[in-house]
């Protein structure tokens, strides 16, 4: 999970919502994933897609159905919990252990505000260690148990935690996007009613 040395087969884990009516939320994530798919294929890489959420699956299968190897729906889930992320992470790690891919990238939307959500791509396998600040002193650590045993426990948990983060960010972004979309729809409907009422009154006066 830390480094395999290979970079030929890429797994794209695309997390989207189960429902629509939330503006460009789902299509923005899918667009970012589609751009990555096309770029990787142009480089001669092999691409596999893992869809989490129905809307992303529906959009991606139109052009990339043969690349989709897994699909998880959370339609009946009222509140996202760690156990849902663990289920997805277990499937990702199992496929990696079986040699199904070399690099895994997570696609989701980062919540900034009610009116701003940013489509994000984050590599989760191989795990990317945090960048060290310049001038930081290197410190030698002793581990008990051994490093391999610690990482064997921590790295799969890291994958599950990053998936959980993506699902939570998506849940917040989806609600923000839906609020904005419904507000715009209400405003547009009000404007349409106003225009139609004005047209009706003018026509009525002309007939009189």
mmCIF file with all atom_site columns, C-alpha atoms in Angstrom:
data_model
loop_
_atom_site.group_PDB
_atom_site.id
_atom_site.type_symbol
_atom_site.label_atom_id
_atom_site.label_alt_id
_atom_site.label_comp_id
_atom_site.label_asym_id
_atom_site.label_entity_id
_atom_site.label_seq_id
_atom_site.pdbx_PDB_ins_code
_atom_site.Cartn_x
_atom_site.Cartn_y
_atom_site.Cartn_z
_atom_site.occupancy
_atom_site.B_iso_or_equiv
_atom_site.pdbx_formal_charge
_atom_site.auth_seq_id
_atom_site.auth_comp_id
_atom_site.auth_asym_id
_atom_site.auth_atom_id
_atom_site.pdbx_PDB_model_num
ATOM 1   C CA . UNK A 1 1   ? 0.000   0.000  0.000   1.00 0.00 ? 1   UNK A CA 1
ATOM 2   C CA . UNK A 1 2   ? 2.943   2.343  0.380   1.00 0.00 ? 2   UNK A CA 1
ATOM 3   C CA . UNK A 1 3   ? 4.876   1.791  -2.823  1.00 0.00 ? 3   UNK A CA 1
ATOM 4   C CA . UNK A 1 4   ? 4.723   -0.927 -5.488  1.00 0.00 ? 4   UNK A CA 1
ATOM 5   C CA . UNK A 1 5   ? 6.990   0.666  -8.097  1.00 0.00 ? 5   UNK A CA 1
ATOM 6   C CA . UNK A 1 6   ? 4.453   0.090  -10.877 1.00 0.00 ? 6   UNK A CA 1
ATOM 7   C CA . UNK A 1 7   ? 2.287   2.689  -12.612 1.00 0.00 ? 7   UNK A CA 1
ATOM 8   C CA . UNK A 1 8   ? 0.463   0.863  -15.390 1.00 0.00 ? 8   UNK A CA 1
ATOM 9   C CA . UNK A 1 9   ? -3.015  0.044  -14.062 1.00 0.00 ? 9   UNK A CA 1
ATOM 10  C CA . UNK A 1 10  ? -5.015  2.865  -12.450 1.00 0.00 ? 10  UNK A CA 1
ATOM 11  C CA . UNK A 1 11  ? -8.154  2.480  -10.337 1.00 0.00 ? 11  UNK A CA 1
ATOM 12  C CA . UNK A 1 12  ? -10.390 5.562  -10.184 1.00 0.00 ? 12  UNK A CA 1
ATOM 13  C CA . UNK A 1 13  ? -12.755 5.528  -7.196  1.00 0.00 ? 13  UNK A CA 1
ATOM 14  C CA . UNK A 1 14  ? -15.503 7.992  -8.148  1.00 0.00 ? 14  UNK A CA 1
ATOM 15  C CA . UNK A 1 15  ? -17.779 9.055  -5.279  1.00 0.00 ? 15  UNK A CA 1
ATOM 16  C CA . UNK A 1 16  ? -21.040 10.818 -6.176  1.00 0.00 ? 16  UNK A CA 1
ATOM 17  C CA . UNK A 1 17  ? -24.568 11.190 -4.815  1.00 0.00 ? 17  UNK A CA 1
ATOM 18  C CA . UNK A 1 18  ? -27.483 8.782  -5.071  1.00 0.00 ? 18  UNK A CA 1
ATOM 19  C CA . UNK A 1 19  ? -29.922 11.510 -6.146  1.00 0.00 ? 19  UNK A CA 1
ATOM 20  C CA . UNK A 1 20  ? -29.985 14.444 -8.510  1.00 0.00 ? 20  UNK A CA 1
ATOM 21  C CA . UNK A 1 21  ? -31.546 17.914 -8.216  1.00 0.00 ? 21  UNK A CA 1
ATOM 22  C CA . UNK A 1 22  ? -28.302 19.289 -6.779  1.00 0.00 ? 22  UNK A CA 1
ATOM 23  C CA . UNK A 1 23  ? -27.049 21.415 -9.655  1.00 0.00 ? 23  UNK A CA 1
ATOM 24  C CA . UNK A 1 24  ? -23.629 20.590 -11.152 1.00 0.00 ? 24  UNK A CA 1
ATOM 25  C CA . UNK A 1 25  ? -22.459 18.654 -8.056  1.00 0.00 ? 25  UNK A CA 1
ATOM 26  C CA . UNK A 1 26  ? -22.403 15.189 -9.634  1.00 0.00 ? 26  UNK A CA 1
ATOM 27  C CA . UNK A 1 27  ? -21.425 16.258 -13.149 1.00 0.00 ? 27  UNK A CA 1
ATOM 28  C CA . UNK A 1 28  ? -18.428 18.247 -11.850 1.00 0.00 ? 28  UNK A CA 1
ATOM 29  C CA . UNK A 1 29  ? -16.973 15.160 -10.128 1.00 0.00 ? 29  UNK A CA 1
ATOM 30  C CA . UNK A 1 30  ? -17.670 12.980 -13.173 1.00 0.00 ? 30  UNK A CA 1
ATOM 31  C CA . UNK A 1 31  ? -16.089 15.568 -15.473 1.00 0.00 ? 31  UNK A CA 1
ATOM 32  C CA . UNK A 1 32  ? -12.871 15.529 -13.437 1.00 0.00 ? 32  UNK A CA 1
ATOM 33  C CA . UNK A 1 33  ? -12.822 11.720 -13.469 1.00 0.00 ? 33  UNK A CA 1
ATOM 34  C CA . UNK A 1 34  ? -13.537 11.642 -17.214 1.00 0.00 ? 34  UNK A CA 1
ATOM 35  C CA . UNK A 1 35  ? -10.633 13.995 -17.884 1.00 0.00 ? 35  UNK A CA 1
ATOM 36  C CA . UNK A 1 36  ? -8.327  11.726 -15.861 1.00 0.00 ? 36  UNK A CA 1
ATOM 37  C CA . UNK A 1 37  ? -9.567  8.630  -17.716 1.00 0.00 ? 37  UNK A CA 1
ATOM 38  C CA . UNK A 1 38  ? -8.917  10.199 -21.103 1.00 0.00 ? 38  UNK A CA 1
ATOM 39  C CA . UNK A 1 39  ? -5.466  11.446 -20.049 1.00 0.00 ? 39  UNK A CA 1
ATOM 40  C CA . UNK A 1 40  ? -4.436  8.022  -18.737 1.00 0.00 ? 40  UNK A CA 1
ATOM 41  C CA . UNK A 1 41  ? -5.721  6.194  -21.802 1.00 0.00 ? 41  UNK A CA 1
ATOM 42  C CA . UNK A 1 42  ? -3.817  8.637  -24.005 1.00 0.00 ? 42  UNK A CA 1
ATOM 43  C CA . UNK A 1 43  ? -0.649  7.678  -22.094 1.00 0.00 ? 43  UNK A CA 1
ATOM 44  C CA . UNK A 1 44  ? -1.261  3.989  -22.777 1.00 0.00 ? 44  UNK A CA 1
ATOM 45  C CA . UNK A 1 45  ? -2.304  3.190  -19.216 1.00 0.00 ? 45  UNK A CA 1
ATOM 46  C CA . UNK A 1 46  ? -4.987  0.697  -18.245 1.00 0.00 ? 46  UNK A CA 1
ATOM 47  C CA . UNK A 1 47  ? -7.926  2.244  -16.370 1.00 0.00 ? 47  UNK A CA 1
ATOM 48  C CA . UNK A 1 48  ? -10.503 0.669  -14.065 1.00 0.00 ? 48  UNK A CA 1
ATOM 49  C CA . UNK A 1 49  ? -13.390 2.524  -12.430 1.00 0.00 ? 49  UNK A CA 1
ATOM 50  C CA . UNK A 1 50  ? -14.962 1.899  -9.011  1.00 0.00 ? 50  UNK A CA 1
ATOM 51  C CA . UNK A 1 51  ? -18.241 3.838  -8.678  1.00 0.00 ? 51  UNK A CA 1
ATOM 52  C CA . UNK A 1 52  ? -19.621 4.796  -5.269  1.00 0.00 ? 52  UNK A CA 1
ATOM 53  C CA . UNK A 1 53  ? -23.058 6.320  -5.776  1.00 0.00 ? 53  UNK A CA 1
ATOM 54  C CA . UNK A 1 54  ? -25.698 5.890  -8.465  1.00 0.00 ? 54  UNK A CA 1
ATOM 55  C CA . UNK A 1 55  ? -25.414 9.228  -10.291 1.00 0.00 ? 55  UNK A CA 1
ATOM 56  C CA . UNK A 1 56  ? -21.734 8.819  -11.131 1.00 0.00 ? 56  UNK A CA 1
ATOM 57  C CA . UNK A 1 57  ? -22.343 5.252  -12.275 1.00 0.00 ? 57  UNK A CA 1
ATOM 58  C CA . UNK A 1 58  ? -25.205 6.330  -14.546 1.00 0.00 ? 58  UNK A CA 1
ATOM 59  C CA . UNK A 1 59  ? -23.076 9.024  -16.190 1.00 0.00 ? 59  UNK A CA 1
ATOM 60  C CA . UNK A 1 60  ? -19.832 7.059  -16.541 1.00 0.00 ? 60  UNK A CA 1
ATOM 61  C CA . UNK A 1 61  ? -21.338 3.895  -17.934 1.00 0.00 ? 61  UNK A CA 1
ATOM 62  C CA . UNK A 1 62  ? -22.511 5.761  -21.037 1.00 0.00 ? 62  UNK A CA 1
ATOM 63  C CA . UNK A 1 63  ? -18.929 5.973  -22.314 1.00 0.00 ? 63  UNK A CA 1
ATOM 64  C CA . UNK A 1 64  ? -16.881 3.738  -20.008 1.00 0.00 ? 64  UNK A CA 1
ATOM 65  C CA . UNK A 1 65  ? -19.119 0.808  -19.082 1.00 0.00 ? 65  UNK A CA 1
ATOM 66  C CA . UNK A 1 66  ? -16.397 -1.696 -19.982 1.00 0.00 ? 66  UNK A CA 1
ATOM 67  C CA . UNK A 1 67  ? -14.001 0.014  -17.547 1.00 0.00 ? 67  UNK A CA 1
ATOM 68  C CA . UNK A 1 68  ? -16.341 -0.155 -14.521 1.00 0.00 ? 68  UNK A CA 1
ATOM 69  C CA . UNK A 1 69  ? -15.306 -3.078 -12.328 1.00 0.00 ? 69  UNK A CA 1
ATOM 70  C CA . UNK A 1 70  ? -17.244 -2.310 -9.126  1.00 0.00 ? 70  UNK A CA 1
ATOM 71  C CA . UNK A 1 71  ? -20.312 -0.330 -8.095  1.00 0.00 ? 71  UNK A CA 1
ATOM 72  C CA . UNK A 1 72  ? -21.525 0.414  -4.561  1.00 0.00 ? 72  UNK A CA 1
ATOM 73  C CA . UNK A 1 73  ? -24.855 2.135  -3.898  1.00 0.00 ? 73  UNK A CA 1
ATOM 74  C CA . UNK A 1 74  ? -25.716 3.866  -0.617  1.00 0.00 ? 74  UNK A CA 1
ATOM 75  C CA . UNK A 1 75  ? -29.300 4.681  -1.580  1.00 0.00 ? 75  UNK A CA 1
ATOM 76  C CA . UNK A 1 76  ? -30.876 3.413  1.634   1.00 0.00 ? 76  UNK A CA 1
ATOM 77  C CA . UNK A 1 77  ? -28.304 5.042  3.937   1.00 0.00 ? 77  UNK A CA 1
ATOM 78  C CA . UNK A 1 78  ? -29.721 8.011  5.846   1.00 0.00 ? 78  UNK A CA 1
ATOM 79  C CA . UNK A 1 79  ? -26.477 8.952  7.594   1.00 0.00 ? 79  UNK A CA 1
ATOM 80  C CA . UNK A 1 80  ? -22.990 8.075  6.333   1.00 0.00 ? 80  UNK A CA 1
ATOM 81  C CA . UNK A 1 81  ? -20.980 6.112  8.892   1.00 0.00 ? 81  UNK A CA 1
ATOM 82  C CA . UNK A 1 82  ? -17.466 4.732  9.081   1.00 0.00 ? 82  UNK A CA 1
ATOM 83  C CA . UNK A 1 83  ? -18.787 1.242  8.394   1.00 0.00 ? 83  UNK A CA 1
ATOM 84  C CA . UNK A 1 84  ? -19.875 2.308  4.900   1.00 0.00 ? 84  UNK A CA 1
ATOM 85  C CA . UNK A 1 85  ? -16.408 3.651  4.146   1.00 0.00 ? 85  UNK A CA 1
ATOM 86  C CA . UNK A 1 86  ? -14.882 0.468  5.599   1.00 0.00 ? 86  UNK A CA 1
ATOM 87  C CA . UNK A 1 87  ? -16.931 -1.635 3.179   1.00 0.00 ? 87  UNK A CA 1
ATOM 88  C CA . UNK A 1 88  ? -15.628 0.350  0.199   1.00 0.00 ? 88  UNK A CA 1
ATOM 89  C CA . UNK A 1 89  ? -12.039 0.385  1.511   1.00 0.00 ? 89  UNK A CA 1
ATOM 90  C CA . UNK A 1 90  ? -12.046 -3.385 2.084   1.00 0.00 ? 90  UNK A CA 1
ATOM 91  C CA . UNK A 1 91  ? -12.983 -3.953 -1.555  1.00 0.00 ? 91  UNK A CA 1
ATOM 92  C CA . UNK A 1 92  ? -10.263 -1.561 -2.739  1.00 0.00 ? 92  UNK A CA 1
ATOM 93  C CA . UNK A 1 93  ? -7.562  -3.186 -0.588  1.00 0.00 ? 93  UNK A CA 1
ATOM 94  C CA . UNK A 1 94  ? -8.696  -6.691 -1.601  1.00 0.00 ? 94  UNK A CA 1
ATOM 95  C CA . UNK A 1 95  ? -8.412  -5.815 -5.275  1.00 0.00 ? 95  UNK A CA 1
ATOM 96  C CA . UNK A 1 96  ? -4.994  -4.269 -4.674  1.00 0.00 ? 96  UNK A CA 1
ATOM 97  C CA . UNK A 1 97  ? -3.816  -7.389 -2.828  1.00 0.00 ? 97  UNK A CA 1
ATOM 98  C CA . UNK A 1 98  ? -4.997  -9.446 -5.807  1.00 0.00 ? 98  UNK A CA 1
ATOM 99  C CA . UNK A 1 99  ? -2.874  -7.318 -8.137  1.00 0.00 ? 99  UNK A CA 1
ATOM 100 C CA . UNK A 1 100 ? -5.856  -5.748 -9.921  1.00 0.00 ? 100 UNK A CA 1
ATOM 101 C CA . UNK A 1 101 ? -4.273  -2.279 -10.064 1.00 0.00 ? 101 UNK A CA 1
ATOM 102 C CA . UNK A 1 102 ? -1.154  -0.291 -9.187  1.00 0.00 ? 102 UNK A CA 1
ATOM 103 C CA . UNK A 1 103 ? -2.476  3.185  -8.327  1.00 0.00 ? 103 UNK A CA 1
ATOM 104 C CA . UNK A 1 104 ? -5.822  4.199  -6.786  1.00 0.00 ? 104 UNK A CA 1
ATOM 105 C CA . UNK A 1 105 ? -7.194  7.740  -6.938  1.00 0.00 ? 105 UNK A CA 1
ATOM 106 C CA . UNK A 1 106 ? -10.246 8.985  -5.057  1.00 0.00 ? 106 UNK A CA 1
ATOM 107 C CA . UNK A 1 107 ? -12.624 11.489 -6.692  1.00 0.00 ? 107 UNK A CA 1
ATOM 108 C CA . UNK A 1 108 ? -15.056 13.525 -4.596  1.00 0.00 ? 108 UNK A CA 1
ATOM 109 C CA . UNK A 1 109 ? -16.160 17.104 -3.920  1.00 0.00 ? 109 UNK A CA 1
ATOM 110 C CA . UNK A 1 110 ? -14.534 19.146 -1.156  1.00 0.00 ? 110 UNK A CA 1
ATOM 111 C CA . UNK A 1 111 ? -16.977 21.345 0.768   1.00 0.00 ? 111 UNK A CA 1
ATOM 112 C CA . UNK A 1 112 ? -15.932 25.004 0.862   1.00 0.00 ? 112 UNK A CA 1
ATOM 113 C CA . UNK A 1 113 ? -19.253 26.741 1.475   1.00 0.00 ? 113 UNK A CA 1
ATOM 114 C CA . UNK A 1 114 ? -22.923 26.410 0.563   1.00 0.00 ? 114 UNK A CA 1
ATOM 115 C CA . UNK A 1 115 ? -22.203 28.009 -2.822  1.00 0.00 ? 115 UNK A CA 1
ATOM 116 C CA . UNK A 1 116 ? -18.733 26.556 -3.428  1.00 0.00 ? 116 UNK A CA 1
ATOM 117 C CA . UNK A 1 117 ? -17.774 22.891 -3.737  1.00 0.00 ? 117 UNK A CA 1
ATOM 118 C CA . UNK A 1 118 ? -14.503 21.863 -5.361  1.00 0.00 ? 118 UNK A CA 1
ATOM 119 C CA . UNK A 1 119 ? -14.090 18.582 -7.320  1.00 0.00 ? 119 UNK A CA 1
ATOM 120 C CA . UNK A 1 120 ? -11.010 16.852 -5.893  1.00 0.00 ? 120 UNK A CA 1
ATOM 121 C CA . UNK A 1 121 ? -8.732  13.988 -6.950  1.00 0.00 ? 121 UNK A CA 1
ATOM 122 C CA . UNK A 1 122 ? -6.637  12.393 -4.186  1.00 0.00 ? 122 UNK A CA 1
ATOM 123 C CA . UNK A 1 123 ? -4.245  9.467  -4.570  1.00 0.00 ? 123 UNK A CA 1
ATOM 124 C CA . UNK A 1 124 ? -4.740  6.929  -1.773  1.00 0.00 ? 124 UNK A CA 1
ATOM 125 C CA . UNK A 1 125 ? -2.673  4.003  -3.080  1.00 0.00 ? 125 UNK A CA 1
ATOM 126 C CA . UNK A 1 126 ? 0.307   4.135  -2.933  1.00 0.00 ? 126 UNK A CA 1
ATOM 127 C CA . UNK A 1 127 ? -0.122  6.113  0.274   1.00 0.00 ? 127 UNK A CA 1
ATOM 128 C CA . UNK A 1 128 ? 1.392   9.557  -0.028  1.00 0.00 ? 128 UNK A CA 1
ATOM 129 C CA . UNK A 1 129 ? 3.341   10.601 3.102   1.00 0.00 ? 129 UNK A CA 1
ATOM 130 C CA . UNK A 1 130 ? 2.977   14.242 4.147   1.00 0.00 ? 130 UNK A CA 1
ATOM 131 C CA . UNK A 1 131 ? 5.625   16.538 2.746   1.00 0.00 ? 131 UNK A CA 1
ATOM 132 C CA . UNK A 1 132 ? 8.328   17.449 5.243   1.00 0.00 ? 132 UNK A CA 1
ATOM 133 C CA . UNK A 1 133 ? 8.879   21.104 5.953   1.00 0.00 ? 133 UNK A CA 1
ATOM 134 C CA . UNK A 1 134 ? 12.210  22.470 4.842   1.00 0.00 ? 134 UNK A CA 1
ATOM 135 C CA . UNK A 1 135 ? 14.832  22.377 7.551   1.00 0.00 ? 135 UNK A CA 1
ATOM 136 C CA . UNK A 1 136 ? 12.967  19.794 9.616   1.00 0.00 ? 136 UNK A CA 1
ATOM 137 C CA . UNK A 1 137 ? 15.342  17.644 11.611  1.00 0.00 ? 137 UNK A CA 1
ATOM 138 C CA . UNK A 1 138 ? 15.315  13.936 10.806  1.00 0.00 ? 138 UNK A CA 1
ATOM 139 C CA . UNK A 1 139 ? 14.599  11.891 13.911  1.00 0.00 ? 139 UNK A CA 1
ATOM 140 C CA . UNK A 1 140 ? 15.244  8.191  14.372  1.00 0.00 ? 140 UNK A CA 1
ATOM 141 C CA . UNK A 1 141 ? 12.321  6.309  15.938  1.00 0.00 ? 141 UNK A CA 1
ATOM 142 C CA . UNK A 1 142 ? 12.206  2.883  17.510  1.00 0.00 ? 142 UNK A CA 1
ATOM 143 C CA . UNK A 1 143 ? 9.045   0.872  16.918  1.00 0.00 ? 143 UNK A CA 1
ATOM 144 C CA . UNK A 1 144 ? 7.366   -1.842 18.901  1.00 0.00 ? 144 UNK A CA 1
ATOM 145 C CA . UNK A 1 145 ? 5.985   -3.975 17.341  1.00 0.00 ? 145 UNK A CA 1
ATOM 146 C CA . UNK A 1 146 ? 7.977   -3.890 14.097  1.00 0.00 ? 146 UNK A CA 1
ATOM 147 C CA . UNK A 1 147 ? 7.347   -1.280 11.394  1.00 0.00 ? 147 UNK A CA 1
ATOM 148 C CA . UNK A 1 148 ? 5.820   -3.849 9.018   1.00 0.00 ? 148 UNK A CA 1
ATOM 149 C CA . UNK A 1 149 ? 3.268   -4.938 11.607  1.00 0.00 ? 149 UNK A CA 1
ATOM 150 C CA . UNK A 1 150 ? 2.339   -1.350 12.467  1.00 0.00 ? 150 UNK A CA 1
ATOM 151 C CA . UNK A 1 151 ? 1.957   -0.339 8.826   1.00 0.00 ? 151 UNK A CA 1
ATOM 152 C CA . UNK A 1 152 ? 0.018   -3.530 8.117   1.00 0.00 ? 152 UNK A CA 1
ATOM 153 C CA . UNK A 1 153 ? -2.606  -2.235 10.549  1.00 0.00 ? 153 UNK A CA 1
ATOM 154 C CA . UNK A 1 154 ? -2.403  1.488  9.856   1.00 0.00 ? 154 UNK A CA 1
ATOM 155 C CA . UNK A 1 155 ? -2.300  1.651  6.046   1.00 0.00 ? 155 UNK A CA 1
ATOM 156 C CA . UNK A 1 156 ? -5.612  -0.210 5.422   1.00 0.00 ? 156 UNK A CA 1
ATOM 157 C CA . UNK A 1 157 ? -7.153  1.991  8.114   1.00 0.00 ? 157 UNK A CA 1
ATOM 158 C CA . UNK A 1 158 ? -5.702  5.025  6.322   1.00 0.00 ? 158 UNK A CA 1
ATOM 159 C CA . UNK A 1 159 ? -7.478  4.007  3.111   1.00 0.00 ? 159 UNK A CA 1
ATOM 160 C CA . UNK A 1 160 ? -10.788 3.586  4.983   1.00 0.00 ? 160 UNK A CA 1
ATOM 161 C CA . UNK A 1 161 ? -10.325 6.957  6.696   1.00 0.00 ? 161 UNK A CA 1
ATOM 162 C CA . UNK A 1 162 ? -9.699  8.750  3.407   1.00 0.00 ? 162 UNK A CA 1
ATOM 163 C CA . UNK A 1 163 ? -12.766 7.115  1.862   1.00 0.00 ? 163 UNK A CA 1
ATOM 164 C CA . UNK A 1 164 ? -14.797 8.140  4.934   1.00 0.00 ? 164 UNK A CA 1
ATOM 165 C CA . UNK A 1 165 ? -13.535 11.693 4.576   1.00 0.00 ? 165 UNK A CA 1
ATOM 166 C CA . UNK A 1 166 ? -14.527 11.724 0.899   1.00 0.00 ? 166 UNK A CA 1
ATOM 167 C CA . UNK A 1 167 ? -18.034 10.467 1.705   1.00 0.00 ? 167 UNK A CA 1
ATOM 168 C CA . UNK A 1 168 ? -18.493 13.096 4.425   1.00 0.00 ? 168 UNK A CA 1
ATOM 169 C CA . UNK A 1 169 ? -17.189 15.888 2.190   1.00 0.00 ? 169 UNK A CA 1
ATOM 170 C CA . UNK A 1 170 ? -19.572 14.691 -0.520  1.00 0.00 ? 170 UNK A CA 1
ATOM 171 C CA . UNK A 1 171 ? -22.522 14.609 1.869   1.00 0.00 ? 171 UNK A CA 1
ATOM 172 C CA . UNK A 1 172 ? -21.904 18.219 2.955   1.00 0.00 ? 172 UNK A CA 1
ATOM 173 C CA . UNK A 1 173 ? -21.238 19.374 -0.616  1.00 0.00 ? 173 UNK A CA 1
ATOM 174 C CA . UNK A 1 174 ? -24.371 17.655 -1.908  1.00 0.00 ? 174 UNK A CA 1
ATOM 175 C CA . UNK A 1 175 ? -26.592 19.407 0.629   1.00 0.00 ? 175 UNK A CA 1
ATOM 176 C CA . UNK A 1 176 ? -25.002 22.771 -0.113  1.00 0.00 ? 176 UNK A CA 1
ATOM 177 C CA . UNK A 1 177 ? -25.374 22.264 -3.849  1.00 0.00 ? 177 UNK A CA 1
ATOM 178 C CA . UNK A 1 178 ? -28.993 21.158 -3.434  1.00 0.00 ? 178 UNK A CA 1
ATOM 179 C CA . UNK A 1 179 ? -29.810 24.238 -1.345  1.00 0.00 ? 179 UNK A CA 1
ATOM 180 C CA . UNK A 1 180 ? -28.343 26.500 -4.031  1.00 0.00 ? 180 UNK A CA 1
ATOM 181 C CA . UNK A 1 181 ? -30.099 24.599 -6.836  1.00 0.00 ? 181 UNK A CA 1
ATOM 182 C CA . UNK A 1 182 ? -33.493 24.738 -5.111  1.00 0.00 ? 182 UNK A CA 1
ATOM 183 C CA . UNK A 1 183 ? -33.029 28.420 -4.278  1.00 0.00 ? 183 UNK A CA 1
ATOM 184 C CA . UNK A 1 184 ? -32.255 29.153 -7.935  1.00 0.00 ? 184 UNK A CA 1
ATOM 185 C CA . UNK A 1 185 ? -35.229 27.059 -9.062  1.00 0.00 ? 185 UNK A CA 1
ATOM 186 C CA . UNK A 1 186 ? -37.553 28.954 -6.711  1.00 0.00 ? 186 UNK A CA 1
ATOM 187 C CA . UNK A 1 187 ? -36.196 32.285 -7.918  1.00 0.00 ? 187 UNK A CA 1
ATOM 188 C CA . UNK A 1 188 ? -36.556 31.270 -11.569 1.00 0.00 ? 188 UNK A CA 1
ATOM 189 C CA . UNK A 1 189 ? -40.100 29.996 -11.010 1.00 0.00 ? 189 UNK A CA 1
ATOM 190 C CA . UNK A 1 190 ? -41.047 33.268 -9.327  1.00 0.00 ? 190 UNK A CA 1
ATOM 191 C CA . UNK A 1 191 ? -39.615 35.251 -12.234 1.00 0.00 ? 191 UNK A CA 1
ATOM 192 C CA . UNK A 1 192 ? -41.499 33.083 -14.729 1.00 0.00 ? 192 UNK A CA 1
ATOM 193 C CA . UNK A 1 193 ? -44.769 33.587 -12.832 1.00 0.00 ? 193 UNK A CA 1
ATOM 194 C CA . UNK A 1 194 ? -44.183 37.330 -12.749 1.00 0.00 ? 194 UNK A CA 1
ATOM 195 C CA . UNK A 1 195 ? -43.606 37.496 -16.504 1.00 0.00 ? 195 UNK A CA 1
ATOM 196 C CA . UNK A 1 196 ? -46.619 35.309 -17.298 1.00 0.00 ? 196 UNK A CA 1
ATOM 197 C CA . UNK A 1 197 ? -48.836 37.385 -14.993 1.00 0.00 ? 197 UNK A CA 1
ATOM 198 C CA . UNK A 1 198 ? -47.675 40.577 -16.712 1.00 0.00 ? 198 UNK A CA 1
ATOM 199 C CA . UNK A 1 199 ? -48.378 39.078 -20.150 1.00 0.00 ? 199 UNK A CA 1
ATOM 200 C CA . UNK A 1 200 ? -51.808 37.908 -18.989 1.00 0.00 ? 200 UNK A CA 1
ATOM 201 C CA . UNK A 1 201 ? -52.732 41.342 -17.624 1.00 0.00 ? 201 UNK A CA 1
ATOM 202 C CA . UNK A 1 202 ? -51.588 43.127 -20.794 1.00 0.00 ? 202 UNK A CA 1
ATOM 203 C CA . UNK A 1 203 ? -53.507 40.682 -22.990 1.00 0.00 ? 203 UNK A CA 1
ATOM 204 C CA . UNK A 1 204 ? -56.610 41.059 -20.828 1.00 0.00 ? 204 UNK A CA 1
ATOM 205 C CA . UNK A 1 205 ? -56.422 44.839 -20.988 1.00 0.00 ? 205 UNK A CA 1
ATOM 206 C CA . UNK A 1 206 ? -55.975 44.712 -24.760 1.00 0.00 ? 206 UNK A CA 1
ATOM 207 C CA . UNK A 1 207 ? -59.064 42.502 -25.113 1.00 0.00 ? 207 UNK A CA 1
ATOM 208 C CA . UNK A 1 208 ? -61.106 44.888 -22.944 1.00 0.00 ? 208 UNK A CA 1
#
